[in-house]
Amino acid sequence: MSKYILGIDIGTSGTKAILMTTNGEIVAQKKDNYAFMTPHPGWAESNAEDWLNAVTAVIRKLSSHVDDADIVAIGIDGLYGGSGIPVDKSGSVLGPALIWMDRRATAETDQVKKLVSDKELMAITANLADPYYGYTKLMWLKKHRPDLYQQTDQFLPPESFVIRELTGQTSINYSAAGNLAGVFDINTDEWSTKLADKLGLNISKLPQKFVTSTEVAGKVTEKWAQRLGVKTGTPVFNTGVDVGPATVGTGVVKPGKVTVALGTSMNAALVTEKPLRDNGLIIWPYAYNPKGLYYNFAGANTAGAIVAWFVKEFERELDENEGPKKLDIQSANIPAGSNDLLVLPFFMGERSPLWNSTVRGTILGLSLKTTKYELYNAFQEAIAYSVRQSIETFGTDIGDELTLVGGVSNSKKMVQMIADVTGKTVLTTKSGGEANLGSAILAGIGIRAVDPNDVSKWIKIDQRVVPNIKKNALYNKYFKMYQLAYNNVKDFYRDFSAINKK
């Protein structure tokens, strides 16, 4: 009789779940959508209740396909939750999480640079100071929401919050701890009391139990087992920050392969045996074998998010799923360069490798003849340019291929465009290579139902898209203009953003 594993990915805009056999066959998938909040420009918050409700809904739906006793493991990952969800000693939620996209902690970032040198931060954490990181967001909360900060017993990443609800056990994955940065010593894999003291942060407000993605984080309680349709005691695995499992979902359990995850945001990653310090990258222990492998990535704050914004504003009669499909068809014949349009996709500032909180989305080349289809094409090109910019940060020795995963990989037009812009052959997977697949694989390894050496057998490459040589030559020129445009506007936005602060 078959046994099954659930993989759950708590994303920025929705939770995706997959039900698989322990042999790697997909039985069913489910998604539950929700929204994050942007109460002010540059702010981004999410509600814990949305995450918990979505996770329980997708598990109930998928568990109905099989007998309760046949689900033998659950792996749960989550978006980078930034500050984390503040909960009190009783577990009650005190407020929203300031998620990875939130850029409000600019003054706190400046404060960090005065308190701790870049050299010390890099040596201890392999990361620097930026509003992206959770520790600067915690500093913002301590200053601007002191009552909430004092009342908070624990700040929990999304997956940690949900797992605590389902199992009663509190943990943090090494990847989530490393991505909090600032107060995590990547050399010892422990919280850094030394840095926390310098920054004025209370380490006791962070989860104290570190777990790998392949050790049991907790077991489903009897109450939740009845609600979810699984057996009491089902092991749950905390698989950490979503882009790590997404990379595992492409078969990466060894160093050396470039993976690009394209969803609401974009993450280009390279797994290595040593951290790639001093390259402007975000670095933390990898989802698989965190004691021996490191996840080095660059990325864009807004990728699929700007497509969703475009659909919302210019194709209001269509939903977020059908809108891009229609626009792909209607913009199919727009030439490279979008008839002299260029978009900078920095709608929420930018993180690695640019690290710029004040820059904003910019459209260059508008005329009275510009169509919305040309504009849409330019938005897509902007995403492809950001992919190229990110992978070039890894250096020249990255091979001729990259694996593309995430929702945007479902767009044939977008996949071809990324191949043309980067000059790399783009591989996509039949399952989409989603984080939920990676979480299922990691949970399977955890219960010893999956051999890490056999993970590649779970990954089914469904297409290899080669670049168009002529278009690549043209995009090489446009990419230089993309870089030039950023260099020309960054100082403008720095000064422009300062006007209301004076």
CSV table of C-alpha atoms in Angstrom, one decimal, residues 119-329:
chain,number,residue,atom,x,y,z
A,119,LYS,CA,34.0,43.7,8.6
A,120,GLU,CA,32.7,42.3,11.9
A,121,LEU,CA,29.2,41.7,10.5
A,122,MET,CA,30.5,39.9,7.5
A,123,ALA,CA,33.0,37.8,9.5
A,124,ILE,CA,30.3,36.7,12.0
A,125,THR,CA,27.1,36.5,9.9
A,126,ALA,CA,28.3,36.5,6.2
A,127,ASN,CA,25.7,39.3,5.7
A,128,LEU,CA,25.6,43.1,6.1
A,129,ALA,CA,23.0,45.6,7.2
A,130,ASP,CA,19.9,46.4,5.2
A,131,PRO,CA,16.1,46.9,5.8
A,132,TYR,CA,15.6,43.5,4.1
A,133,TYR,CA,17.0,41.6,7.1
A,134,GLY,CA,14.8,40.6,10.1
A,135,TYR,CA,17.2,42.0,12.7
A,136,THR,CA,16.9,45.5,11.4
A,137,LYS,CA,13.1,45.1,11.4
A,138,LEU,CA,13.2,44.0,15.0
A,139,MET,CA,15.2,47.1,15.8
A,140,TRP,CA,12.5,49.2,14.1
A,141,LEU,CA,9.8,47.5,16.2
A,142,LYS,CA,11.7,48.0,19.4
A,143,LYS,CA,12.0,51.7,18.7
A,144,HIS,CA,8.5,52.4,17.1
A,145,ARG,CA,6.4,49.7,18.8
A,146,PRO,CA,8.1,49.4,22.2
A,147,ASP,CA,4.9,48.0,23.9
A,148,LEU,CA,4.6,45.3,21.3
A,149,TYR,CA,8.3,44.4,21.5
A,150,GLN,CA,8.2,44.1,25.3
A,151,GLN,CA,5.0,42.0,25.2
A,152,THR,CA,6.3,39.6,22.6
A,153,ASP,CA,7.6,36.3,24.0
A,154,GLN,CA,8.8,35.0,20.6
A,155,PHE,CA,9.1,36.3,17.1
A,156,LEU,CA,8.3,33.3,14.9
A,157,PRO,CA,9.0,32.8,11.2
A,158,PRO,CA,5.9,31.8,9.2
A,159,GLU,CA,6.7,28.1,9.1
A,160,SER,CA,7.7,28.1,12.8
A,161,PHE,CA,4.4,29.8,13.7
A,162,VAL,CA,2.3,27.3,11.9
A,163,ILE,CA,4.3,24.3,13.1
A,164,ARG,CA,4.0,25.5,16.7
A,165,GLU,CA,0.2,25.7,16.3
A,166,LEU,CA,0.0,22.2,14.8
A,167,THR,CA,2.4,20.5,17.1
A,168,GLY,CA,2.9,22.6,20.2
A,169,GLN,CA,6.7,22.7,19.5
A,170,THR,CA,8.7,25.8,18.8
A,171,SER,CA,11.7,25.7,16.5
A,172,ILE,CA,13.6,27.6,13.8
A,173,ASN,CA,15.3,26.2,10.8
A,174,TYR,CA,19.0,27.1,10.4
A,175,SER,CA,18.2,28.8,7.1
A,176,ALA,CA,15.6,31.1,8.7
A,177,ALA,CA,18.0,31.9,11.5
A,178,GLY,CA,20.7,32.7,9.0
A,179,ASN,CA,18.4,34.8,6.9
A,180,LEU,CA,17.5,36.8,10.0
A,181,ALA,CA,21.2,37.7,9.9
A,182,GLY,CA,22.7,40.4,12.2
A,183,VAL,CA,22.5,38.2,15.3
A,184,PHE,CA,23.2,34.7,13.8
A,185,ASP,CA,26.8,33.4,13.9
A,186,ILE,CA,27.1,31.4,10.7
A,187,ASN,CA,30.5,30.0,11.9
A,188,THR,CA,29.0,28.4,15.0
A,189,ASP,CA,25.3,28.1,13.9
A,190,GLU,CA,24.1,29.8,17.0
A,191,TRP,CA,22.7,33.2,18.0
A,192,SER,CA,25.4,35.8,18.5
A,193,THR,CA,25.0,37.3,22.0
A,194,LYS,CA,27.9,39.6,21.2
A,195,LEU,CA,26.2,41.2,18.2
A,196,ALA,CA,22.7,41.2,19.9
A,197,ASP,CA,24.1,43.1,22.8
A,198,LYS,CA,25.7,45.7,20.5
A,199,LEU,CA,22.4,46.1,18.6
A,200,GLY,CA,20.2,46.2,21.7
A,201,LEU,CA,18.2,43.1,20.8
A,202,ASN,CA,17.0,40.4,23.2
A,203,ILE,CA,18.0,37.0,22.0
A,204,SER,CA,15.5,35.3,24.3
A,205,LYS,CA,12.7,36.6,22.1
A,206,LEU,CA,13.9,34.3,19.2
A,207,PRO,CA,13.3,30.6,19.0
A,208,GLN,CA,16.1,28.7,20.9
A,209,LYS,CA,15.7,25.3,19.2
A,210,PHE,CA,17.5,25.1,15.9
A,211,VAL,CA,16.5,22.3,13.5
A,212,THR,CA,17.6,21.0,10.2
A,213,SER,CA,15.1,20.3,7.5
A,214,THR,CA,15.4,16.6,7.9
A,215,GLU,CA,14.8,16.2,11.7
A,216,VAL,CA,11.4,16.1,13.2
A,217,ALA,CA,10.3,19.6,14.5
A,218,GLY,CA,7.1,18.3,16.1
A,219,LYS,CA,4.2,15.9,15.8
A,220,VAL,CA,0.6,16.8,15.0
A,221,THR,CA,-1.5,17.0,18.1
A,222,GLU,CA,-4.7,15.0,18.5
A,223,LYS,CA,-6.8,18.2,18.2
A,224,TRP,CA,-5.2,19.2,14.9
A,225,ALA,CA,-5.1,15.7,13.5
A,226,GLN,CA,-8.9,15.5,13.6
A,227,ARG,CA,-9.2,18.9,11.9
A,228,LEU,CA,-6.6,18.2,9.2
A,229,GLY,CA,-7.5,14.6,8.3
A,230,VAL,CA,-4.2,13.1,9.3
A,231,LYS,CA,-3.3,10.7,12.1
A,232,THR,CA,-2.2,11.9,15.6
A,233,GLY,CA,1.6,12.0,15.9
A,234,THR,CA,2.3,12.6,12.2
A,235,PRO,CA,5.9,14.0,12.1
A,236,VAL,CA,6.2,17.6,10.8
A,237,PHE,CA,9.5,19.0,9.4
A,238,ASN,CA,10.4,22.6,9.6
A,239,THR,CA,12.1,23.1,6.2
A,240,GLY,CA,12.8,26.8,6.5
A,241,VAL,CA,12.9,29.7,4.0
A,242,ASP,CA,11.0,28.7,0.9
A,243,VAL,CA,13.7,29.3,-1.8
A,244,GLY,CA,15.9,26.7,-0.1
A,245,PRO,CA,13.4,23.9,-0.5
A,246,ALA,CA,12.6,25.2,-4.0
A,247,THR,CA,16.3,24.6,-4.9
A,248,VAL,CA,16.1,21.1,-3.3
A,249,GLY,CA,13.1,20.7,-5.5
A,250,THR,CA,15.3,21.0,-8.6
A,251,GLY,CA,17.5,18.2,-7.3
A,252,VAL,CA,20.3,20.2,-5.8
A,253,VAL,CA,21.8,18.4,-2.8
A,254,LYS,CA,25.4,19.2,-3.9
A,255,PRO,CA,27.2,22.5,-4.7
A,256,GLY,CA,27.7,24.1,-8.1
A,257,LYS,CA,24.3,24.5,-9.8
A,258,VAL,CA,22.5,27.8,-10.5
A,259,THR,CA,18.8,27.9,-9.7
A,260,VAL,CA,16.4,30.8,-10.2
A,261,ALA,CA,13.2,30.9,-8.3
A,262,LEU,CA,10.7,33.3,-9.9
A,263,GLY,CA,7.5,34.0,-8.0
A,264,THR,CA,6.4,37.2,-6.3
A,265,SER,CA,10.1,38.0,-6.0
A,266,MET,CA,13.1,36.6,-7.7
A,267,ASN,CA,16.0,34.6,-6.1
A,268,ALA,CA,19.0,33.4,-8.0
A,269,ALA,CA,21.0,31.0,-6.0
A,270,LEU,CA,24.3,29.1,-6.0
A,271,VAL,CA,25.0,26.4,-3.4
A,272,THR,CA,28.6,26.2,-2.2
A,273,GLU,CA,30.7,24.5,0.4
A,274,LYS,CA,31.9,27.9,1.7
A,275,PRO,CA,30.0,31.2,2.0
A,276,LEU,CA,30.7,33.6,-1.0
A,277,ARG,CA,31.4,36.5,1.3
A,278,ASP,CA,32.0,40.1,0.1
A,279,ASN,CA,30.0,39.8,-3.1
A,280,GLY,CA,26.8,41.7,-1.9
A,281,LEU,CA,25.0,38.4,-1.6
A,282,ILE,CA,22.5,37.1,1.0
A,283,ILE,CA,23.9,34.0,2.6
A,284,TRP,CA,22.6,31.4,5.0
A,285,PRO,CA,22.9,27.6,5.7
A,286,TYR,CA,21.4,25.5,3.0
A,287,ALA,CA,18.1,23.7,3.5
A,288,TYR,CA,19.8,20.4,3.0
A,289,ASN,CA,23.0,19.7,5.0
A,290,PRO,CA,23.1,23.1,6.7
A,291,LYS,CA,26.3,22.3,8.5
A,292,GLY,CA,28.2,21.6,5.2
A,293,LEU,CA,26.5,23.7,2.5
A,294,TYR,CA,25.6,27.3,2.1
A,295,TYR,CA,22.9,29.1,0.1
A,296,ASN,CA,24.2,32.2,-1.6
A,297,PHE,CA,21.7,34.3,-3.5
A,298,ALA,CA,20.9,37.6,-5.1
A,299,GLY,CA,17.5,38.6,-6.1
A,300,ALA,CA,14.7,41.1,-6.9
A,301,ASN,CA,12.2,42.3,-4.3
A,302,THR,CA,9.5,42.5,-7.1
A,303,ALA,CA,9.3,40.1,-10.0
A,304,GLY,CA,5.9,38.4,-10.4
A,305,ALA,CA,4.7,41.2,-8.1
A,306,ILE,CA,5.1,43.8,-10.8
A,307,VAL,CA,3.2,41.5,-13.3
A,308,ALA,CA,0.4,41.2,-10.7
A,309,TRP,CA,0.4,44.9,-10.3
A,310,PHE,CA,0.2,45.5,-14.1
A,311,VAL,CA,-2.7,43.0,-14.4
A,312,LYS,CA,-4.5,44.7,-11.5
A,313,GLU,CA,-4.2,48.2,-13.0
A,314,PHE,CA,-4.5,47.5,-16.7
A,315,GLU,CA,-6.5,44.2,-17.1
A,316,ARG,CA,-9.0,44.6,-14.2
A,317,GLU,CA,-11.5,42.3,-15.8
A,318,LEU,CA,-9.1,39.4,-15.5
A,319,ASP,CA,-7.7,37.7,-12.4
A,320,GLU,CA,-4.1,37.3,-11.5
A,321,ASN,CA,-3.9,33.9,-13.2
A,322,GLU,CA,-5.6,34.6,-16.5
A,323,GLY,CA,-4.3,38.1,-17.0
A,324,PRO,CA,-0.7,37.2,-17.6
A,325,LYS,CA,-1.7,34.4,-20.0
A,326,LYS,CA,-3.8,36.8,-22.1
A,327,LEU,CA,-1.1,39.5,-22.0
A,328,ASP,CA,1.6,36.9,-23.1
A,329,ILE,CA,-0.4,36.1,-26.2
